[in-house]
Coordinates of C-alpha atoms in Angstrom, one line a residue:
Chain A
M209 CA 0.0 0.0 0.0
D210 CA 2.8 2.3 0.9
K211 CA 4.4 1.5 -2.4
F212 CA 1.3 2.4 -4.2
L213 CA 1.0 5.7 -2.3
A214 CA 4.6 6.6 -3.2
L215 CA 3.9 5.6 -6.8
S216 CA 0.8 7.7 -7.0
Q217 CA 2.6 10.7 -5.4
T218 CA 5.3 10.5 -8.0
A219 CA 2.6 10.1 -10.7
M220 CA 0.8 13.1 -9.2
E221 CA 3.9 15.3 -9.3
L222 CA 5.0 14.3 -12.8
G223 CA 1.4 14.3 -14.0
L224 CA 0.8 17.8 -12.7
V225 CA 4.0 19.1 -14.4
N226 CA 3.0 17.4 -17.6
S227 CA -0.6 18.6 -17.3
L228 CA 0.5 22.1 -18.0
T229 CA 1.6 21.0 -21.4
V230 CA -1.6 19.0 -21.8
L231 CA -3.6 22.1 -21.0
S232 CA -1.5 23.9 -23.6
L233 CA -2.5 21.3 -26.2
F234 CA -6.1 21.5 -24.9
L235 CA -6.1 25.2 -26.1
S236 CA -4.2 24.7 -29.3
Y237 CA -5.3 21.2 -30.4
S238 CA -8.8 20.8 -28.9
M239 CA -9.9 24.5 -29.2
L240 CA -8.0 26.1 -32.0
N241 CA -7.7 22.8 -34.0
V242 CA -4.0 23.4 -34.6
C243 CA -1.5 20.5 -34.0
D244 CA 1.4 22.5 -32.6
L245 CA 4.5 20.4 -33.2
S246 CA 6.8 23.1 -31.7
T247 CA 5.8 21.8 -28.3
D248 CA 9.0 19.8 -27.7
G249 CA 11.3 22.6 -28.4
C250 CA 9.1 25.1 -26.5
F251 CA 9.1 22.9 -23.4
T252 CA 12.9 22.8 -23.5
L253 CA 13.0 26.5 -24.2
G254 CA 10.9 27.2 -21.0
A255 CA 13.2 24.9 -19.1
A256 CA 16.4 26.6 -20.3
V257 CA 15.1 30.2 -19.7
G258 CA 13.7 29.2 -16.3
A259 CA 16.9 27.5 -15.3
L260 CA 19.1 30.4 -16.4
T261 CA 16.9 32.9 -14.6
A262 CA 17.0 30.8 -11.4
I263 CA 20.7 30.4 -11.7
A264 CA 21.1 34.1 -12.2
G265 CA 19.4 34.5 -8.8
S266 CA 15.6 35.0 -9.2
A267 CA 13.5 31.9 -8.8
W268 CA 10.2 33.9 -9.0
L269 CA 11.2 35.7 -12.1
S270 CA 12.0 32.4 -13.8
L271 CA 8.3 31.6 -14.2
P272 CA 7.2 34.8 -16.1
A273 CA 10.5 34.7 -18.0
A274 CA 9.9 31.2 -19.3
M275 CA 6.3 32.0 -20.1
L276 CA 7.3 35.1 -22.1
A277 CA 9.9 33.0 -24.0
G278 CA 7.2 30.5 -24.8
A279 CA 4.8 33.2 -26.0
V280 CA 7.5 34.6 -28.4
S281 CA 8.0 31.1 -29.7
G282 CA 4.2 30.7 -30.2
L283 CA 4.2 34.1 -32.0
I284 CA 6.8 32.9 -34.5
T285 CA 4.9 29.6 -35.1
A286 CA 1.6 31.5 -35.6
T287 CA 3.2 34.1 -37.9
L288 CA 4.7 31.4 -40.1
Q289 CA 1.3 29.7 -40.6
T290 CA -1.0 32.6 -40.8
R291 CA 1.0 35.3 -42.6
M292 CA 3.8 33.5 -44.4
G293 CA 2.1 30.6 -46.1
V294 CA 3.9 27.8 -44.2
Q295 CA 1.5 24.8 -43.6
S296 CA 0.5 24.6 -40.0
L297 CA 2.3 21.3 -39.2
L298 CA 5.4 22.4 -41.0
A299 CA 5.5 25.7 -39.1
G300 CA 5.6 23.7 -35.9
I301 CA 8.3 21.4 -37.1
V302 CA 10.5 24.2 -38.4
V303 CA 10.2 26.2 -35.2
N304 CA 10.9 23.0 -33.2
T305 CA 14.1 22.4 -35.1
G306 CA 15.2 26.0 -34.8
L307 CA 14.6 26.0 -31.1
Y308 CA 17.2 23.3 -30.5
S309 CA 19.9 25.7 -31.6
V310 CA 18.3 28.6 -29.7
N311 CA 18.2 26.5 -26.5
M312 CA 21.9 25.5 -27.0
A313 CA 22.9 29.1 -27.6
L314 CA 21.0 30.2 -24.4
T315 CA 22.8 27.7 -22.2
G316 CA 26.2 28.6 -23.8
N317 CA 26.5 25.3 -25.7
K318 CA 26.0 23.2 -22.6
A319 CA 23.7 20.2 -22.9
T320 CA 22.9 20.2 -19.2
L321 CA 22.7 22.8 -16.4
S322 CA 22.7 21.7 -12.8
M323 CA 20.6 23.6 -10.2
N324 CA 21.7 21.6 -7.2
K325 CA 22.7 24.6 -5.1
V326 CA 20.3 27.0 -6.8
T327 CA 17.2 28.5 -5.2
T328 CA 14.2 27.3 -7.1
V329 CA 10.5 27.9 -6.6
F330 CA 10.4 24.4 -5.1
S331 CA 13.2 25.1 -2.6
M332 CA 11.5 28.4 -1.7
A333 CA 8.2 26.7 -1.0
K334 CA 10.1 24.1 1.1
D335 CA 11.6 26.8 3.2
L336 CA 8.3 28.6 3.5
L337 CA 6.5 25.5 4.7
R338 CA 9.2 24.2 7.0
G339 CA 7.8 23.2 10.4
T340 CA 4.2 23.1 9.2
P341 CA 2.2 19.9 8.6
L342 CA 2.4 20.5 4.9
A343 CA 6.2 20.5 4.8
G344 CA 6.5 17.1 3.0
Q345 CA 4.1 18.1 0.3
S346 CA 5.8 21.4 -0.8
T347 CA 6.6 20.2 -4.3
L348 CA 3.1 18.9 -4.9
L349 CA 1.6 22.1 -3.6
V350 CA 3.6 24.3 -6.0
M351 CA 2.5 22.1 -8.9
L352 CA -1.1 22.1 -7.7
A353 CA -1.1 25.9 -7.4
A354 CA 0.3 26.3 -10.9
V355 CA -2.1 23.9 -12.5
A356 CA -5.1 25.3 -10.7
L357 CA -4.2 28.8 -11.8
V358 CA -3.9 27.7 -15.4
V359 CA -7.2 25.8 -15.3
V360 CA -9.0 28.7 -13.7
F361 CA -7.5 31.1 -16.3
L362 CA -8.6 28.8 -19.2
C363 CA -12.1 28.4 -17.9
W364 CA -12.4 32.2 -17.6
F365 CA -10.6 33.0 -20.8
L366 CA -12.5 30.6 -23.1
K367 CA -15.8 32.3 -22.1
T368 CA -14.6 35.8 -22.9
R369 CA -15.3 37.2 -26.4
L370 CA -11.7 36.6 -27.4
G371 CA -11.9 33.0 -26.0
L372 CA -15.1 32.4 -28.0
A373 CA -13.4 33.8 -31.1
I374 CA -10.5 31.4 -30.6
R375 CA -12.8 28.4 -30.2
A376 CA -14.8 29.5 -33.2
T377 CA -11.6 29.7 -35.3
G378 CA -11.1 26.0 -34.6
S379 CA -14.7 25.1 -35.3
N380 CA -15.5 27.3 -38.4
A381 CA -13.0 30.0 -39.5
D382 CA -15.5 31.3 -42.1
M383 CA -17.9 32.2 -39.4
V384 CA -15.2 34.1 -37.5
R385 CA -14.4 36.2 -40.5
S386 CA -18.1 37.0 -41.0
S387 CA -18.2 38.1 -37.4
S388 CA -15.7 40.8 -38.4
I389 CA -12.9 39.0 -36.5
N390 CA -9.6 38.2 -38.1
P391 CA -8.8 34.5 -37.7
T392 CA -5.1 35.4 -38.1
F393 CA -5.3 37.4 -34.9
T394 CA -7.2 34.7 -32.9
T395 CA -4.8 32.0 -34.0
T396 CA -1.8 34.1 -33.0
V397 CA -3.2 34.9 -29.6
G398 CA -4.2 31.3 -29.0
L399 CA -0.7 29.9 -29.9
C400 CA 1.1 32.6 -27.8
I401 CA -1.0 31.6 -24.7
S402 CA -0.7 27.9 -25.3
N403 CA 3.0 28.0 -25.8
S404 CA 3.5 30.1 -22.7
F405 CA 1.9 27.2 -20.7
T406 CA 4.2 24.7 -22.4
A407 CA 7.2 26.7 -21.5
L408 CA 6.0 27.1 -17.9
S409 CA 5.6 23.3 -17.8
G410 CA 9.3 22.9 -18.9
C411 CA 10.4 25.5 -16.4
L412 CA 8.8 23.7 -13.5
M413 CA 10.0 20.3 -14.6
A414 CA 13.6 21.5 -14.8
Q415 CA 13.4 23.2 -11.4
Q416 CA 11.8 20.2 -9.8
Q417 CA 14.5 17.9 -11.1
K418 CA 17.1 20.5 -10.3
N419 CA 18.5 19.8 -13.7
F420 CA 18.2 21.1 -17.2
E421 CA 18.9 18.7 -20.1
I422 CA 18.8 19.7 -23.8
N423 CA 16.6 16.7 -24.7
M424 CA 14.2 16.9 -21.9
G425 CA 11.3 18.0 -24.2
S426 CA 11.8 15.4 -26.8
G427 CA 8.6 13.4 -27.4
M428 CA 6.7 15.7 -25.1
V429 CA 4.0 16.5 -27.7
T430 CA 3.1 12.8 -28.1
V431 CA 3.1 12.2 -24.3
A432 CA 0.9 15.3 -23.8
L433 CA -1.4 14.4 -26.7
A434 CA -1.8 10.9 -25.2
S435 CA -2.7 12.4 -21.9
L436 CA -5.2 14.8 -23.5
L437 CA -6.9 12.0 -25.4
I438 CA -7.1 9.8 -22.3
G439 CA -8.7 12.8 -20.6
G440 CA -11.1 13.1 -23.4
V441 CA -12.4 9.7 -22.5
F442 CA -13.7 11.1 -19.1
F443 CA -15.2 14.2 -20.6
A444 CA -16.1 14.2 -24.2
K445 CA -16.3 17.0 -26.7
H446 CA -19.8 18.2 -25.8
R447 CA -19.2 18.6 -22.1
P448 CA -18.6 22.0 -20.4
I449 CA -15.2 23.4 -20.8
P450 CA -14.2 23.4 -17.0
L451 CA -14.9 19.6 -16.9
R452 CA -12.9 19.1 -20.1
A453 CA -9.9 21.0 -18.7
V454 CA -10.1 19.0 -15.5
G455 CA -10.3 15.9 -17.7
A456 CA -7.1 16.9 -19.4
V457 CA -5.3 17.1 -16.0
L458 CA -6.8 13.7 -14.9
G459 CA -5.5 12.3 -18.2
A460 CA -2.0 13.5 -17.5
F461 CA -2.2 12.0 -14.0
L462 CA -3.6 8.7 -15.2
F463 CA -1.0 8.4 -18.0
R464 CA 1.8 8.8 -15.4
L465 CA 0.2 6.4 -13.0
V466 CA -0.1 3.6 -15.6
Y467 CA 3.4 4.4 -16.8
G468 CA 4.7 4.1 -13.2
L469 CA 2.9 0.8 -12.7
A470 CA 4.4 -0.5 -15.9
L471 CA 7.8 0.5 -14.7
R472 CA 7.2 -1.5 -11.5
L473 CA 6.3 -4.5 -13.7
D474 CA 9.9 -4.2 -15.2
M475 CA 9.0 -2.3 -18.3
P476 CA 12.2 -0.4 -19.2
A477 CA 12.0 3.4 -18.8
F478 CA 12.9 3.9 -22.5
M479 CA 9.5 2.5 -23.5
L480 CA 7.7 5.7 -22.4
K481 CA 7.7 7.2 -25.8
L482 CA 6.5 4.0 -27.6
V483 CA 3.7 3.6 -25.1
S484 CA 2.6 7.3 -25.7
S485 CA 2.8 6.8 -29.4
V486 CA 0.6 3.7 -29.3
I487 CA -1.9 5.5 -27.0
V488 CA -2.2 8.4 -29.4
V489 CA -2.7 6.0 -32.4
I490 CA -5.3 3.9 -30.5
A491 CA -7.2 7.0 -29.3
I492 CA -7.3 8.7 -32.8
S493 CA -7.7 5.7 -35.1
G494 CA -9.9 3.7 -32.7
P495 CA -13.1 5.6 -33.4
Y496 CA -12.2 5.7 -37.1
L497 CA -11.8 1.9 -37.3
R498 CA -15.0 1.4 -35.4
R499 CA -16.9 3.4 -38.1
Q500 CA -15.2 1.3 -40.8
M501 CA -16.0 -2.0 -39.0
P502 CA -19.4 -2.8 -40.6
Q503 CA -17.8 -2.4 -44.1
I504 CA -14.9 -4.6 -43.2
I505 CA -17.2 -7.3 -41.7
R506 CA -19.4 -7.2 -44.8
R507 CA -16.4 -7.6 -47.1
W508 CA -15.3 -10.7 -45.0
Q509 CA -18.7 -12.2 -45.2
M510 CA -18.9 -11.7 -49.0
I511 CA -15.5 -13.3 -49.4
R512 CA -16.5 -16.2 -47.3
E513 CA -19.7 -16.7 -49.2
G514 CA -17.7 -16.7 -52.4
R515 CA -19.1 -13.4 -53.7
G516 CA -16.1 -11.3 -52.7
P517 CA -13.7 -9.4 -55.0
R518 CA -11.2 -12.3 -54.9
A519 CA -13.7 -15.1 -55.4
Chain B
M167 CA -25.9 51.8 -51.2
L168 CA -23.7 49.4 -53.0
E169 CA -21.8 50.3 -56.1
L170 CA -19.6 48.1 -58.3
R171 CA -17.6 49.9 -60.9
N172 CA -16.2 47.9 -63.9
I173 CA -15.1 44.9 -61.8
C174 CA -13.1 42.2 -63.5
K175 CA -11.9 38.8 -62.2
T176 CA -10.3 36.1 -64.2
F177 CA -9.4 32.8 -62.6
N178 CA -6.4 30.7 -63.8
A179 CA -5.3 33.5 -66.1
G180 CA -2.8 32.4 -68.8
T181 CA -3.6 28.7 -68.4
P182 CA -5.9 26.5 -70.5
D183 CA -8.3 26.6 -67.6
E184 CA -8.6 30.4 -67.9
K185 CA -12.1 31.5 -66.8
K186 CA -13.4 35.1 -67.0
A187 CA -15.7 35.0 -64.0
L188 CA -16.6 38.7 -63.9
S189 CA -16.3 40.7 -67.0
D190 CA -16.3 44.5 -66.7
L191 CA -19.4 44.4 -64.5
S192 CA -20.9 47.6 -63.2
L193 CA -23.9 47.7 -60.9
T194 CA -25.6 50.3 -58.6
I195 CA -27.9 49.0 -55.9
P196 CA -29.7 51.9 -54.0
A197 CA -30.3 51.5 -50.3
G198 CA -33.3 49.4 -49.4
D199 CA -33.5 47.5 -52.7
F200 CA -34.2 43.8 -52.6
V201 CA -32.6 42.3 -55.8
S202 CA -33.0 38.7 -56.9
I203 CA -30.3 37.3 -59.2
I204 CA -30.7 34.4 -61.6
G205 CA -28.5 32.8 -64.2
A206 CA -27.2 29.4 -65.2
N207 CA -24.4 27.6 -63.3
G208 CA -21.1 29.3 -63.8
A209 CA -22.7 32.6 -64.8
G210 CA -20.7 34.4 -62.1
K211 CA -23.4 34.9 -59.5
S212 CA -21.4 33.6 -56.5
T213 CA -18.2 35.2 -57.8
L214 CA -20.1 38.5 -57.7
F215 CA -20.9 37.9 -54.0
N216 CA -17.2 37.0 -53.4
A217 CA -16.1 40.2 -55.0
I218 CA -18.5 42.2 -52.8
C219 CA -17.3 40.5 -49.7
G220 CA -13.6 40.7 -50.6
S221 CA -13.0 36.9 -50.6
F222 CA -10.3 37.5 -53.4
P223 CA -8.5 40.5 -54.8
L224 CA -10.1 42.0 -58.0
D225 CA -8.1 42.2 -61.2
S226 CA -9.6 45.7 -61.8
G227 CA -12.5 47.9 -60.9
S228 CA -13.8 49.0 -57.5
V229 CA -16.4 48.2 -54.8
W230 CA -18.1 51.1 -53.0
L231 CA -20.2 50.7 -49.9
D232 CA -22.2 53.7 -48.7
G233 CA -19.9 56.0 -50.7
R234 CA -16.7 54.4 -49.3
N235 CA -14.2 52.6 -51.5
V236 CA -13.8 49.2 -49.8
T237 CA -11.9 47.5 -52.7
M238 CA -8.8 47.1 -50.6
M239 CA -10.4 46.4 -47.3
P240 CA -9.8 42.8 -46.0
E241 CA -12.8 40.5 -45.8
H242 CA -13.2 40.4 -42.1
R243 CA -13.4 44.2 -41.9
R244 CA -15.9 44.5 -44.6
A245 CA -18.0 41.9 -42.8
K246 CA -19.1 44.6 -40.4
Q247 CA -21.3 46.0 -43.1
I248 CA -22.1 42.8 -45.1
G249 CA -24.1 39.8 -43.9
R250 CA -23.9 36.6 -46.0
L251 CA -25.7 33.3 -46.1
F252 CA -24.6 30.3 -48.1
Q253 CA -26.4 27.4 -49.6
D254 CA -24.7 25.1 -47.1
P255 CA -26.4 25.7 -43.7
M256 CA -23.3 24.4 -41.9
R257 CA -21.1 27.3 -43.1
G258 CA -22.6 30.1 -41.0
S259 CA -22.1 28.9 -37.5
A260 CA -19.6 27.1 -35.3
P261 CA -21.0 23.6 -34.5
D262 CA -19.0 22.9 -31.4
M263 CA -20.2 26.1 -29.7
S264 CA -23.6 26.8 -28.1
I265 CA -26.3 28.9 -29.8
E266 CA -25.7 31.5 -27.2
E267 CA -22.0 31.6 -27.9
N268 CA -22.5 31.8 -31.6
L269 CA -24.9 34.7 -31.2
A270 CA -22.5 36.5 -28.8
L271 CA -19.8 36.4 -31.5
A272 CA -22.2 37.6 -34.2
A273 CA -23.6 40.4 -31.9
G274 CA -20.0 41.7 -31.8
K275 CA -20.5 43.8 -28.7
G276 CA -18.1 44.6 -25.9
G277 CA -14.3 44.3 -25.5
W278 CA -12.2 41.2 -26.1
L279 CA -12.4 40.2 -22.5
S280 CA -16.1 40.8 -22.0
R281 CA -18.5 37.9 -21.3
V282 CA -22.1 37.2 -22.2
S283 CA -24.2 39.2 -19.7
A284 CA -27.7 38.6 -18.5
A285 CA -28.9 41.5 -20.7
D286 CA -27.2 39.9 -23.7
R287 CA -28.9 36.6 -22.9
K288 CA -32.3 38.3 -22.7
S289 CA -31.9 40.0 -26.0
F290 CA -30.7 36.7 -27.6
R291 CA -33.8 35.1 -26.2
E292 CA -36.1 37.7 -27.6
R293 CA -34.5 37.6 -31.1
L294 CA -34.5 33.7 -31.1
S295 CA -38.2 33.6 -30.2
L296 CA -39.0 35.6 -33.4
L297 CA -37.8 32.6 -35.4
G298 CA -40.6 30.5 -33.9
M299 CA -38.5 27.4 -33.7
G300 CA -38.2 27.0 -30.0
L301 CA -34.4 27.8 -30.1
E302 CA -34.8 30.3 -27.3
D303 CA -35.1 27.3 -24.9
R304 CA -32.0 25.6 -26.3
M305 CA -29.5 28.4 -26.0
R306 CA -26.9 26.3 -24.2
Q307 CA -27.0 23.4 -26.7
P308 CA -24.2 23.1 -29.3
V309 CA -25.3 24.4 -32.7
G310 CA -24.1 21.0 -34.3
L311 CA -27.3 19.4 -32.9
L312 CA -29.6 21.7 -34.9
S313 CA -31.3 20.7 -38.1
G314 CA -30.3 22.3 -41.4
G315 CA -33.3 24.6 -41.4
Q316 CA -32.8 25.6 -37.8
R317 CA -29.1 26.3 -38.5
Q318 CA -29.9 28.4 -41.5
A319 CA -32.5 30.4 -39.6
L320 CA -29.9 30.9 -36.8
T321 CA -27.4 32.1 -39.4
L322 CA -29.9 34.5 -40.8
L323 CA -30.4 35.9 -37.3
M324 CA -26.6 36.1 -36.7
A325 CA -26.0 37.8 -40.1
T326 CA -28.6 40.5 -39.3
F327 CA -28.1 40.8 -35.5
Q328 CA -26.6 44.2 -36.1
A329 CA -28.5 45.2 -39.3
P330 CA -25.9 45.1 -42.1
D331 CA -25.8 47.6 -44.9
V332 CA -26.0 44.8 -47.4
L333 CA -27.3 41.2 -47.0
L334 CA -26.1 38.6 -49.5
L335 CA -28.2 35.4 -49.8
D336 CA -26.5 32.8 -52.0
E337 CA -29.3 30.2 -52.6
H338 CA -29.7 30.1 -48.9
T339 CA -32.8 27.9 -49.0
A340 CA -31.8 25.5 -51.7
A341 CA -30.5 22.8 -49.4
L342 CA -33.6 22.8 -47.2
D343 CA -36.8 20.8 -47.6
P344 CA -39.7 22.8 -49.3
G345 CA -41.6 23.5 -46.0
T346 CA -38.5 24.7 -44.2
A347 CA -37.3 26.6 -47.2
E348 CA -40.6 28.5 -47.3
K349 CA -40.3 29.3 -43.6
V350 CA -36.7 30.6 -43.9
L351 CA -37.7 32.6 -46.9
E352 CA -40.6 34.2 -45.0
L353 CA -38.2 35.0 -42.1
T354 CA -35.8 36.6 -44.6
R355 CA -38.6 38.7 -46.0
K356 CA -39.7 39.8 -42.5
I357 CA -36.2 40.7 -41.2
V358 CA -35.1 42.4 -44.4
S359 CA -38.2 44.6 -44.5
E360 CA -38.2 45.4 -40.8
H361 CA -34.6 46.6 -40.8
H362 CA -34.7 48.1 -44.4
I363 CA -31.7 46.0 -45.3
T364 CA -30.4 46.3 -48.9
C365 CA -30.5 42.7 -50.1
L366 CA -29.2 40.6 -53.0
M367 CA -30.5 37.1 -53.3
I368 CA -29.2 34.4 -55.7
T369 CA -31.9 31.9 -56.5
H370 CA -32.6 29.0 -58.9
N371 CA -36.2 29.2 -58.3
M372 CA -37.7 31.5 -60.9
Q373 CA -40.9 32.0 -59.1
S374 CA -39.2 33.3 -55.9
A375 CA -37.0 35.5 -58.1
L376 CA -40.1 37.2 -59.4
D377 CA -42.1 37.1 -56.1
L378 CA -39.5 38.4 -53.8
G379 CA -38.0 41.9 -53.9
N380 CA -38.3 44.8 -56.3
R381 CA -35.7 44.1 -58.9
T382 CA -34.3 41.1 -60.8
L383 CA -30.9 40.7 -62.5
M384 CA -30.1 38.0 -65.0
M385 CA -26.4 37.0 -65.3
D386 CA -24.5 35.2 -68.0
R387 CA -20.7 34.9 -68.6
G388 CA -19.7 37.3 -65.8
R389 CA -22.1 40.1 -66.9
V390 CA -25.5 41.3 -66.1
I391 CA -27.5 40.7 -69.2
Y392 CA -31.0 41.7 -68.0
D393 CA -31.9 44.1 -65.3
V394 CA -35.6 44.6 -64.7
T395 CA -37.6 46.5 -62.2
G396 CA -40.9 48.4 -61.7
E397 CA -44.0 47.7 -63.8
E398 CA -42.2 45.7 -66.5
R399 CA -41.1 43.3 -63.8
S400 CA -44.5 43.0 -62.2
R401 CA -45.9 41.8 -65.6
L402 CA -43.2 39.2 -66.1
T403 CA -44.0 35.5 -66.0
I404 CA -41.5 32.6 -65.7
E405 CA -42.0 31.8 -69.4
D406 CA -41.1 35.4 -70.3
L407 CA -38.0 35.1 -68.2
T408 CA -36.8 31.9 -69.8
E409 CA -37.6 33.3 -73.3
R410 CA -35.7 36.5 -72.4
F411 CA -32.7 34.4 -71.3
R412 CA -32.7 32.4 -74.5
Q413 CA -32.7 35.6 -76.6
L414 CA -30.1 37.4 -74.5
S415 CA -27.6 34.7 -74.0
G416 CA -28.2 32.8 -77.2
K417 CA -28.7 29.5 -75.4
A418 CA -31.5 27.7 -73.6
L419 CA -31.6 27.5 -69.8
D420 CA -29.7 24.3 -69.1
N421 CA -30.2 24.2 -65.4
D422 CA -32.4 21.4 -64.0
R423 CA -33.3 23.2 -60.9
M424 CA -34.5 26.3 -62.8
L425 CA -36.5 24.1 -65.1
L426 CA -38.0 22.3 -62.1
G427 CA -39.0 25.7 -60.9
I428 CA -40.9 26.2 -64.1
N429 CA -42.6 22.8 -64.0
R430 CA -43.8 23.5 -60.6
K431 CA -45.6 26.6 -61.8
K432 CA -47.4 24.8 -64.5

């Protein structure tokens, strides 16, 4: 039982960090209908900027600094796809590739940065809570606060006129235009906000692990997408937005929990990315194949009865 | 008032597929006019609407709205003055959002960070009840659940929520069943006359082309070939119109739907 509790605490902590990226995709993928493939690089960018700011001496400033860097990255991705004729997927890939060099340049050509003796938001929270009953939970509390803030912000924002316009852009861009709103503008704002969450996620991850590593974001987009799609199982498309946002967080937690259990069952850690890929494929192509099933069954029957194309 | 001055648009210029969609077309529509537009497929009717809306840049010519040259104004900015409905009822609203949220965007009130207020909800309710479809009791439901007719009626409401200077109707009842089409057409007539909106309506139904509005245009090969109003128009029958088309364009009406319209009359 203790083992399970320890496992779920780790899953909770990691799930919460990841859930910020999941919420970012909730905005870009579920709402704006843009698959933002710059997520990996942006996650690392947030981690790098956050780590450098913390090492420079300001743990608090690291959060807004990372978010600002993420927003700038989102602005570039959005500009490429809305004003410069680059296809949406390619815009993300191009920015993602470019960000690797940017991240390396930021860290001064170092693939890792250690924050062992550096004050981070987590060490600050630990000092703050020392001696109180919550002392052991400081990491979890910081994560929980960050995720709660982002969820509350999203629930509020997506009901504002700008939020509605962003949702409509993903649902029917023609209608946005005929409402005298420029879809270029809504796409840009949406991607800036979503990327700032991705960067915040990376920033917190690096500070929690007290370590920045240049490849820490690799595969993040698939892991987050898998979590988002798992979350979609709890609260489907037609449910209210607050529930769906909470579903996204639950999805991230559940993904980490299952992954943690699989590790206990001797699955090697390097399997994480394959598992997330498979989950994404199942979640997206499952409903498609289910729709195709009657056709496939009919074809089998016809072949069996000797009336099929190959008979 | 809407004015088009010598507008030209050629698609695929310089290729074997070159198509002159609008050919030196000039047109003046005084405020308050309700104009029906007929013509065979490919005559340039929808292209004319696209030109008015700014969906593509014109090769030459200019578009004037209320005395202002809007030729270079991007589509979304022109949309403040222009409402448009398409044949496809799905095109005018966002299916994943509720009726209320769709209306809030169309109403276009308040700043970017404003939210739907109780007063907004009340006015949405009042306007929706005018449609007589019971939508006022379903304001929180996603638009994707509505039928084609309900969605087109909602789109009509959205396009005219703030009365536009010009309303463009591109066969907006063609995809609906006859009963629903009649109802949507009746709503259109009511809303247009109540708000004195200048209106252009493309139709393949010759009867509604003559019944609705005060002026009828016939288009062929990117031009207006016949423009009729007043007493001459009130005497016209569908047969006159088909005969006129044959004379002016040098070919018979080849459109099934238009012919169906004729058969229905007989």
